[in-house]
mmCIF file of C-alpha atoms in Angstrom:
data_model
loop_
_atom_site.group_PDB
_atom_site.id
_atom_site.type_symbol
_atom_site.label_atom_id
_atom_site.label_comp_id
_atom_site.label_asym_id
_atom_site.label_seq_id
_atom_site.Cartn_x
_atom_site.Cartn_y
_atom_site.Cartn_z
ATOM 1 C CA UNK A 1 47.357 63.931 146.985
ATOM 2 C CA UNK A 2 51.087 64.750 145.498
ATOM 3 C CA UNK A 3 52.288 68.476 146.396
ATOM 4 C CA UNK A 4 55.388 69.418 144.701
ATOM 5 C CA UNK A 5 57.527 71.875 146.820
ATOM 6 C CA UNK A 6 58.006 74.576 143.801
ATOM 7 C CA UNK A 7 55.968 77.886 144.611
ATOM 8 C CA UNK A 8 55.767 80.244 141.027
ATOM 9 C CA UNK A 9 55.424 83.590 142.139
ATOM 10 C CA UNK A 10 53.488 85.643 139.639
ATOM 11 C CA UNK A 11 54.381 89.444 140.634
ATOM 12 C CA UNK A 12 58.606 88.199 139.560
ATOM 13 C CA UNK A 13 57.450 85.299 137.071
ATOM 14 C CA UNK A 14 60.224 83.574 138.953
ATOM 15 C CA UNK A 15 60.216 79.868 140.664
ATOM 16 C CA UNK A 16 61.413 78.896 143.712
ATOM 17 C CA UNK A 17 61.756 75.448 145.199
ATOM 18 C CA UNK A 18 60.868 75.311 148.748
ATOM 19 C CA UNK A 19 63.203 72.966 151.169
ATOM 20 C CA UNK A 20 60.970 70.053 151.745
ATOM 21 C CA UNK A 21 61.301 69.561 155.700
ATOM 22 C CA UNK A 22 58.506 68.507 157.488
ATOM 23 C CA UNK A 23 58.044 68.512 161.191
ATOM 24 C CA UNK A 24 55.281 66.143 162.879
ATOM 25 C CA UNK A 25 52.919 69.004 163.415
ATOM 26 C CA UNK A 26 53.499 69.462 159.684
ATOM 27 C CA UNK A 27 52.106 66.284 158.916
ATOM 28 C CA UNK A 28 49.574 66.080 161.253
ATOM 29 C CA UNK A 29 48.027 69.154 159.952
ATOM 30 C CA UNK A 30 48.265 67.085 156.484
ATOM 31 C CA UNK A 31 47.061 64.336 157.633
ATOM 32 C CA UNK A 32 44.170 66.515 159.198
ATOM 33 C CA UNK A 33 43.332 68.427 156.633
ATOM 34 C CA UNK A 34 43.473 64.883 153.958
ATOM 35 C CA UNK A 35 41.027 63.556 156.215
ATOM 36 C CA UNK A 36 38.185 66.621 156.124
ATOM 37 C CA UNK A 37 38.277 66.572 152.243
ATOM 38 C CA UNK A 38 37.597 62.712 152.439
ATOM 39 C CA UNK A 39 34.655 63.375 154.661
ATOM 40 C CA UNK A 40 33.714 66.692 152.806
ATOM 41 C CA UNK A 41 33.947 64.649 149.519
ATOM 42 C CA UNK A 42 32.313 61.181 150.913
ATOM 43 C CA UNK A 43 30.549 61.856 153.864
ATOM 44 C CA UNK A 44 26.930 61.636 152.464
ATOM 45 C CA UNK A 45 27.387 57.823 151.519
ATOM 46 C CA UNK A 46 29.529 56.880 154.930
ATOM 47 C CA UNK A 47 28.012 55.529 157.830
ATOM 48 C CA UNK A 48 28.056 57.257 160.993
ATOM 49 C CA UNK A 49 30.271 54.185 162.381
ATOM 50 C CA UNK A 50 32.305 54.339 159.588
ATOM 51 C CA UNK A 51 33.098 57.977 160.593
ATOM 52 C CA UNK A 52 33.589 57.774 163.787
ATOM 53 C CA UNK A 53 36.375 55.356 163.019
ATOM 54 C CA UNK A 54 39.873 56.555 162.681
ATOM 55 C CA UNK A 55 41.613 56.818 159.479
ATOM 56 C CA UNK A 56 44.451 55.463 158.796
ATOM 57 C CA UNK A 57 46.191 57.872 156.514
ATOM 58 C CA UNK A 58 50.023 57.655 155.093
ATOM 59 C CA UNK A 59 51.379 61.354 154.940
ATOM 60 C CA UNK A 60 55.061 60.947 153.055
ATOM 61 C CA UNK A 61 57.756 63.641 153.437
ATOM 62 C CA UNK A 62 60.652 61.734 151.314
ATOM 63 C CA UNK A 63 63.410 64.140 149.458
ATOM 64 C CA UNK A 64 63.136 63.009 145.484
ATOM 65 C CA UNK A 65 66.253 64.355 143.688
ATOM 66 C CA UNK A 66 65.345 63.919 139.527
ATOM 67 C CA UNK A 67 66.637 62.271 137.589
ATOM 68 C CA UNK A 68 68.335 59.764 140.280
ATOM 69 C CA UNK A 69 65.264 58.544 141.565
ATOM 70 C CA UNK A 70 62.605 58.506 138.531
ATOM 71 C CA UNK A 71 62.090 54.774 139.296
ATOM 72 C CA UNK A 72 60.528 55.780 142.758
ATOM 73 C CA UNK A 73 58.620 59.208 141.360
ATOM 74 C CA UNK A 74 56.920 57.067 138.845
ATOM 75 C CA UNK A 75 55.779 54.250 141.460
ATOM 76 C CA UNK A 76 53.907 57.409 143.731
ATOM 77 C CA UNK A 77 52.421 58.989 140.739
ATOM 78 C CA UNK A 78 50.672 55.328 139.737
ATOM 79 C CA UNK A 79 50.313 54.443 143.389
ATOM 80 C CA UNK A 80 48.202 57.977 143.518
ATOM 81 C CA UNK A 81 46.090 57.493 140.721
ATOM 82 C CA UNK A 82 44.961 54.309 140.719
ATOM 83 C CA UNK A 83 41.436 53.361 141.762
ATOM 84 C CA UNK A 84 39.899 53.483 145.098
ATOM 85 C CA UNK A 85 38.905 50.185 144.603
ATOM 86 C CA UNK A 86 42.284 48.589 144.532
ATOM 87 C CA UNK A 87 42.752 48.686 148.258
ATOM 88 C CA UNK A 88 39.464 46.909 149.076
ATOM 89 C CA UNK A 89 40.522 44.085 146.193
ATOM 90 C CA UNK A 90 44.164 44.158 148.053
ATOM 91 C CA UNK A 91 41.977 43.664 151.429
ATOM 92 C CA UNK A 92 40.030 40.882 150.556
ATOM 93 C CA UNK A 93 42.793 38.857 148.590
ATOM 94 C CA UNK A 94 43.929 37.998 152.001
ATOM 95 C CA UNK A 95 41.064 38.750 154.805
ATOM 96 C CA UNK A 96 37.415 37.086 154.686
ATOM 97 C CA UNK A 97 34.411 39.131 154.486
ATOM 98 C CA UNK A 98 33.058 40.806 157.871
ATOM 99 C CA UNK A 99 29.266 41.840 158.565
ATOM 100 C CA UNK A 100 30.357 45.177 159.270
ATOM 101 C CA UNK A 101 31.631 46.312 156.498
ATOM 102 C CA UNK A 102 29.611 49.305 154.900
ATOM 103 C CA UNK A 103 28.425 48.289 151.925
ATOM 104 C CA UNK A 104 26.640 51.449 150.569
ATOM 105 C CA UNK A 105 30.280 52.904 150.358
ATOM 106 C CA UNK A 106 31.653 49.803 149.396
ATOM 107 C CA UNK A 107 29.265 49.632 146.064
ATOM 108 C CA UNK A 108 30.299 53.289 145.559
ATOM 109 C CA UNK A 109 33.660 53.189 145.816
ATOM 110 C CA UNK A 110 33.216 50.396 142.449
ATOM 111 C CA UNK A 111 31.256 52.633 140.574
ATOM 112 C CA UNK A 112 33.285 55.854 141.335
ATOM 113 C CA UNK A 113 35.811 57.277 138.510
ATOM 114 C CA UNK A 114 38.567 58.141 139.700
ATOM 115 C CA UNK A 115 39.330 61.819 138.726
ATOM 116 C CA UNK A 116 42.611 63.694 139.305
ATOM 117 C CA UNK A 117 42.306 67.636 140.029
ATOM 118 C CA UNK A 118 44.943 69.883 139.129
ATOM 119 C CA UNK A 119 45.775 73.617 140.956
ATOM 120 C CA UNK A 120 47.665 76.273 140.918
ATOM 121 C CA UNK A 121 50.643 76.407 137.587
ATOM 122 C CA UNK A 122 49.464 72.567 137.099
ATOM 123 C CA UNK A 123 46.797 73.777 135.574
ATOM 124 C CA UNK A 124 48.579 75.799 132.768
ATOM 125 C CA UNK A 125 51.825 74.252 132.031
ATOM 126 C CA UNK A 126 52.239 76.001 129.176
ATOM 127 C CA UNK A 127 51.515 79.376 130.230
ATOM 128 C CA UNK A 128 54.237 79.100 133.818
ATOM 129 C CA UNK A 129 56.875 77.488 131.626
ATOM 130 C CA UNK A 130 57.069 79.264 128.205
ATOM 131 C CA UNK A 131 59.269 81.699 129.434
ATOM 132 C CA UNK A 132 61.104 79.022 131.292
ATOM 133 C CA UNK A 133 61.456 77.308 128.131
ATOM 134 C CA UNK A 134 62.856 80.481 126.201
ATOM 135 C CA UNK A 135 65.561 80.839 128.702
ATOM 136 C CA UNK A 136 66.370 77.243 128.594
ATOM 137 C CA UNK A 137 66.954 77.618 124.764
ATOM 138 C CA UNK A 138 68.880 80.764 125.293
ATOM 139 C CA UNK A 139 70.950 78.811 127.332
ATOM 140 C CA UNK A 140 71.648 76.205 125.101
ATOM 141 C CA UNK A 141 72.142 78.300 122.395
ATOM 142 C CA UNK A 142 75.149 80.165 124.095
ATOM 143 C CA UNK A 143 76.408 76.567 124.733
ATOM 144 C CA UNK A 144 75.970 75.853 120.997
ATOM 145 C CA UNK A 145 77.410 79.142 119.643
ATOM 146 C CA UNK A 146 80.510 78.697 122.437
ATOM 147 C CA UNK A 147 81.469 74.778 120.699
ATOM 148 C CA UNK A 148 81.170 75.877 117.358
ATOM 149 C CA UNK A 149 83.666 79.082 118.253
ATOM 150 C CA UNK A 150 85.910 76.508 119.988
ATOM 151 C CA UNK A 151 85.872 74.077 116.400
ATOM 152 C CA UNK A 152 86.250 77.010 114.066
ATOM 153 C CA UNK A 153 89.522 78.144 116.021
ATOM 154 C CA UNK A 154 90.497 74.715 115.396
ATOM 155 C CA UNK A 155 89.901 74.076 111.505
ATOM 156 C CA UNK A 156 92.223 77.549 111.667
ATOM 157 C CA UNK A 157 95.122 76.421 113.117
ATOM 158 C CA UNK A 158 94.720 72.203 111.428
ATOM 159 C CA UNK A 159 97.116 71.157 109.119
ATOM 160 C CA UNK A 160 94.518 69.739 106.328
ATOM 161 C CA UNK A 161 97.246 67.393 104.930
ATOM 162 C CA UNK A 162 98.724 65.946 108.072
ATOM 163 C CA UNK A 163 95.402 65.527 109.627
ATOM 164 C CA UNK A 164 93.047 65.001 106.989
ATOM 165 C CA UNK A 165 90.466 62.491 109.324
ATOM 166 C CA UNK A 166 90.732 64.793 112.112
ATOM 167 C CA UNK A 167 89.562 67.979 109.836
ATOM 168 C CA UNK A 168 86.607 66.176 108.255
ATOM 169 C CA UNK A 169 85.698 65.505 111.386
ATOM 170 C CA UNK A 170 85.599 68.382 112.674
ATOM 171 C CA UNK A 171 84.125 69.645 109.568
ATOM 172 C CA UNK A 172 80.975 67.790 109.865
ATOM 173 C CA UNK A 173 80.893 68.542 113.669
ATOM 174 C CA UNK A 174 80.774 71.664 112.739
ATOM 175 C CA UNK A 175 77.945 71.676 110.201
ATOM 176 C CA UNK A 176 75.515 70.270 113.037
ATOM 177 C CA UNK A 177 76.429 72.617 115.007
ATOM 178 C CA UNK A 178 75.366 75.213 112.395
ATOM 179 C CA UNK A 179 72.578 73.527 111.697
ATOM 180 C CA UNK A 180 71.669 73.543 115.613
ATOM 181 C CA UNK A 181 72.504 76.931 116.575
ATOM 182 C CA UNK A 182 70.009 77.736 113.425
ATOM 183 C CA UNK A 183 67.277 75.747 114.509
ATOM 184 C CA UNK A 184 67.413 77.286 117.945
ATOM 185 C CA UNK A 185 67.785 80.862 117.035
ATOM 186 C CA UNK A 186 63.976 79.922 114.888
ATOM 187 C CA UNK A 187 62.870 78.959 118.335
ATOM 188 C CA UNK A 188 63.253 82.063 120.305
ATOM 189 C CA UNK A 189 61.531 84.086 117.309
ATOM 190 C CA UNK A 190 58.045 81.910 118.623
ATOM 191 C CA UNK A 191 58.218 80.723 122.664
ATOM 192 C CA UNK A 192 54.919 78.784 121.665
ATOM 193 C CA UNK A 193 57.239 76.534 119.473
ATOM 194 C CA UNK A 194 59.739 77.000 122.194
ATOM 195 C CA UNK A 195 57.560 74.959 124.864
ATOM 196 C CA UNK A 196 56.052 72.615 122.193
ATOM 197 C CA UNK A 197 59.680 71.408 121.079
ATOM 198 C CA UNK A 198 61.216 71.199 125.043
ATOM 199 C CA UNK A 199 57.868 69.069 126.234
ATOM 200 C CA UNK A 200 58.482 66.715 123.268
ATOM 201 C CA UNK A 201 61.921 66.698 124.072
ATOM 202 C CA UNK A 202 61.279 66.012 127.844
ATOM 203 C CA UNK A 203 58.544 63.862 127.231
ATOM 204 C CA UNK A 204 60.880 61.335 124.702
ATOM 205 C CA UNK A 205 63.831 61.347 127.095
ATOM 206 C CA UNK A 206 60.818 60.601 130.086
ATOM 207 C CA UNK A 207 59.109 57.317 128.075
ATOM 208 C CA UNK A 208 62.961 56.462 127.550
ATOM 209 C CA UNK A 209 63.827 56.632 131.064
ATOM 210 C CA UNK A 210 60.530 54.963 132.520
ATOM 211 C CA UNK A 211 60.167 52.204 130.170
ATOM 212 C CA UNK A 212 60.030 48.701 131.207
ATOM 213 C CA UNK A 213 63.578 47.497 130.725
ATOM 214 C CA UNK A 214 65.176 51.176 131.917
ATOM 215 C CA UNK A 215 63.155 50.505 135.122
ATOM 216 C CA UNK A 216 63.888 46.602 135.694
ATOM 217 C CA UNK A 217 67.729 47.535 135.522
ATOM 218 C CA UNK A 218 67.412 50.508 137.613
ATOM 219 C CA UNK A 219 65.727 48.176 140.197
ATOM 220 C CA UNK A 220 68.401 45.530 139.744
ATOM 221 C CA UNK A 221 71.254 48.320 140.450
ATOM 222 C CA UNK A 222 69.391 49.517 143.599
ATOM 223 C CA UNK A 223 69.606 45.780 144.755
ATOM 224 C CA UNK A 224 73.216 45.149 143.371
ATOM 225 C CA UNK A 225 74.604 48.287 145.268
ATOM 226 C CA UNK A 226 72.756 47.449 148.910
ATOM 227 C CA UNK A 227 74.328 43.825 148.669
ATOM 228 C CA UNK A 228 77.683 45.427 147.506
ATOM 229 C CA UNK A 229 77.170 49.028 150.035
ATOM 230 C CA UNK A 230 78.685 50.417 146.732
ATOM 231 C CA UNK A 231 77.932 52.834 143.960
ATOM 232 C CA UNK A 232 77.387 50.582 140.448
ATOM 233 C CA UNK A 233 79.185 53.708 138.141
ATOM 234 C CA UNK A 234 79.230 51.151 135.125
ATOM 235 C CA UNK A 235 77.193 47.859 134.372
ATOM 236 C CA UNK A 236 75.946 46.439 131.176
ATOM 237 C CA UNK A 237 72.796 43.884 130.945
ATOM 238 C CA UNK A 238 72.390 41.130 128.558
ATOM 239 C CA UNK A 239 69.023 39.141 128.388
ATOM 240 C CA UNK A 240 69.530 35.685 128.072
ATOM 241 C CA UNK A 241 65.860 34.409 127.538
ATOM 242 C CA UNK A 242 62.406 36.056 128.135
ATOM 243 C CA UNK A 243 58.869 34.717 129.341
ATOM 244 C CA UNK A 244 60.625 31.238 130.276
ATOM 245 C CA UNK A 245 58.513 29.126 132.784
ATOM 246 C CA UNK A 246 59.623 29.280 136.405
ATOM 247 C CA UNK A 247 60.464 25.831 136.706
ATOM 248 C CA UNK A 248 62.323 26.035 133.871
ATOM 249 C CA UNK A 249 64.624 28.925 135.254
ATOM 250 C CA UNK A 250 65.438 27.244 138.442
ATOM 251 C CA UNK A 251 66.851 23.996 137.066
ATOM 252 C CA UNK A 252 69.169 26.314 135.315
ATOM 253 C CA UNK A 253 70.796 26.497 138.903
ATOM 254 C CA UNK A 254 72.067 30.168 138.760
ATOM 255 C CA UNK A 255 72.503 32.614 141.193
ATOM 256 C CA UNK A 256 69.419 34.042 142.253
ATOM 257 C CA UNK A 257 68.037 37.263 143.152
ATOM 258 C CA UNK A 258 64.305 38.215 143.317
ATOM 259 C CA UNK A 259 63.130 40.701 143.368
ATOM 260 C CA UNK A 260 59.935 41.856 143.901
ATOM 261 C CA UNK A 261 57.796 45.407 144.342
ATOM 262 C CA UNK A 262 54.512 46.403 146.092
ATOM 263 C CA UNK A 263 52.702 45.423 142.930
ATOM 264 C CA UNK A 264 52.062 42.032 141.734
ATOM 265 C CA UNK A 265 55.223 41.426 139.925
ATOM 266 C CA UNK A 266 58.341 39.591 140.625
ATOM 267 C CA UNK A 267 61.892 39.899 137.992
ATOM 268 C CA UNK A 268 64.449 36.849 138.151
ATOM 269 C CA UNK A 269 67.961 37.489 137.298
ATOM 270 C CA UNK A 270 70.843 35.767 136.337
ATOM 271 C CA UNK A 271 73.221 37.582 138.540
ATOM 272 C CA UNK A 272 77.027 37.151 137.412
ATOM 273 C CA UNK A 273 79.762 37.270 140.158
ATOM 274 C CA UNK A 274 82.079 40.051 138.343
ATOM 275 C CA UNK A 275 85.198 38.628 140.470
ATOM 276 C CA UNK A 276 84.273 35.022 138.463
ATOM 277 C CA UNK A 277 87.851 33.604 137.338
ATOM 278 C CA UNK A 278 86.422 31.971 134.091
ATOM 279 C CA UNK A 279 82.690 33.418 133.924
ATOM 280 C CA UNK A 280 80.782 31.881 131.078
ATOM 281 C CA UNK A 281 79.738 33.740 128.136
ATOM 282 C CA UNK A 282 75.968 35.397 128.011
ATOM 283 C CA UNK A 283 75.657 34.743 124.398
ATOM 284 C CA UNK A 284 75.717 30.791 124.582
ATOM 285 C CA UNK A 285 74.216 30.297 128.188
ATOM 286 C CA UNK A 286 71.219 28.545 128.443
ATOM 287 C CA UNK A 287 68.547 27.938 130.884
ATOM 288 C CA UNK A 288 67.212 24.582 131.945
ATOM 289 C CA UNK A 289 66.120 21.786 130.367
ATOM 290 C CA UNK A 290 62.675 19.759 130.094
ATOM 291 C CA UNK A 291 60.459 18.624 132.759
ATOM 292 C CA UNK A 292 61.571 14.982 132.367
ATOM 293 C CA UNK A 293 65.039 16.471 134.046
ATOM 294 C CA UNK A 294 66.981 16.369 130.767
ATOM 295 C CA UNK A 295 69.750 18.947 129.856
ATOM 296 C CA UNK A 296 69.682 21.668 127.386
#
């Protein structure tokens, strides 16, 4: 269960984000409350022993400030949905069966889908944020309109012989920005078109930001700055090989850092000392050699 900590109120059609501090009554009463859906929503295929039993439920009160910390949103929204039969799999990788384990729940929990409810403005994105969404464009618009002005004044005042580069320049800056102040100006004549064209938008710069390799460096960085107790401000990555055997990697003899989530999966990385007097070039290094101990 994921509660975001934005209330719309419908009498204003304004938003307001709520400060998310939780005391431990607070998450009691959570915790409370999680546990009388799960035994609303269960309780006719659990065993009296099994409800008697306490449950052992994680209520989570961290402070997520987007877009800094995307890496860790995305992990609770997958850790959230996935199935309820994970944890029994996770269980049993590393515990033995036991006698007492209910297996009429057990047999339901594998043949349950696992289906996520929405409420209150998650229901309707469209209809809480299309007005969001025209002000938004306003916005940008002004911004638009404002750097045009700001180019204009300057193609007044250029010398056209002296700076020639400069003016084209500035010239075709200036056509895009015509061509964008146009495009949103169309947009606020339809706020249906409005939302459309910001959730595409959003939704482009959100597969860019979680994709595979965006997420592996972010999760390098976060290791990088705890070894260093610094902010990384500027870093560039260069993959050297992909998908090479393990043994193959370690004769390579690098520095190493693993790393390593609550999922299954584990990234090596060559990690280069910046303060290196003579560090070797990432275009012609190589990793390891063959199994017979030979040198590549």
């Amino acid at each position: 269960m994921a509660v975001p900590f934005v209330v719309y109120d419908k009498a204003s059609k304004s938003w307001y984000r709520l400060n998310p501090l939780l005391s431990e009554e607070d998450l009691q009463k959570l915790k409370d409350l999680w546990k009388s859906r799960l035994i609303e929503a269960f309780g006719e295929v659990l065993s009296g022993e099994t409800l008697t039993k306490e449950f052992n439920i994680y209520a989570g009160d961290r402070y997520y400030s987007l877009p800094h910390d995307y890496v860790e949103v995305l992990f609770e929204l997958r850790y959230n949905a996935r199935k309820m039969f994970v944890n029994y799999a996770n269980f049993y990788e590393r515990n033995p069966f036991r006698e007492d384990v209910d297996l009429d729940f057990v047999r339901f929990v594998f043949g349950y889908e696992n289906r996520t409810e929405r409420y209150g403005f998650l229901t309707n994105l469209r209809r809480y944020l299309t007005s969001i969404s025209v002000s938004a464009i306003q916005k940008k618009l002004e911004e638009v309109e404002e750097m045009l002005r700001l180019v204009e004044d300057e193609l007044l005042v250029l010398d056209s012989e002296e700076f020639s580069a400069l003016r084209r320049s500035l010239e075709e800056k200036a056509e895009a920005l015509r061509a964008e102040r146009d495009r949103l100006r169309s947009l606020l004549e339809d706020p249906d078109r409005a939302f459309d064209i910001l959730f595409e938008e959003a939704q482009r710069k959100a597969d860019g930001m979680l994709s595979r390799e965006r997420i592996t460096e972010e999760r390098i960085i976060h290791i990088l700055e705890g070894l260093y107790g610094k902010r990384i401000i500027g870093y560039k990555f260069v993959t050297v090989e992909e998908d090479i055997p393990l043994w193959k990697f370690l004769e390579s003899n690098p520095s190493l850092v693993l790393l390593s989530d609550r999922h299954k999966t584990i990234d090596f990385l060559l990690f280069m000392d910046p303060y290196w007097e003579d560090p070797p070039d990432p275009e012609f290094i190589t990793v390891g050699g063959d199994q017979s101990g030979g040198e590549s």
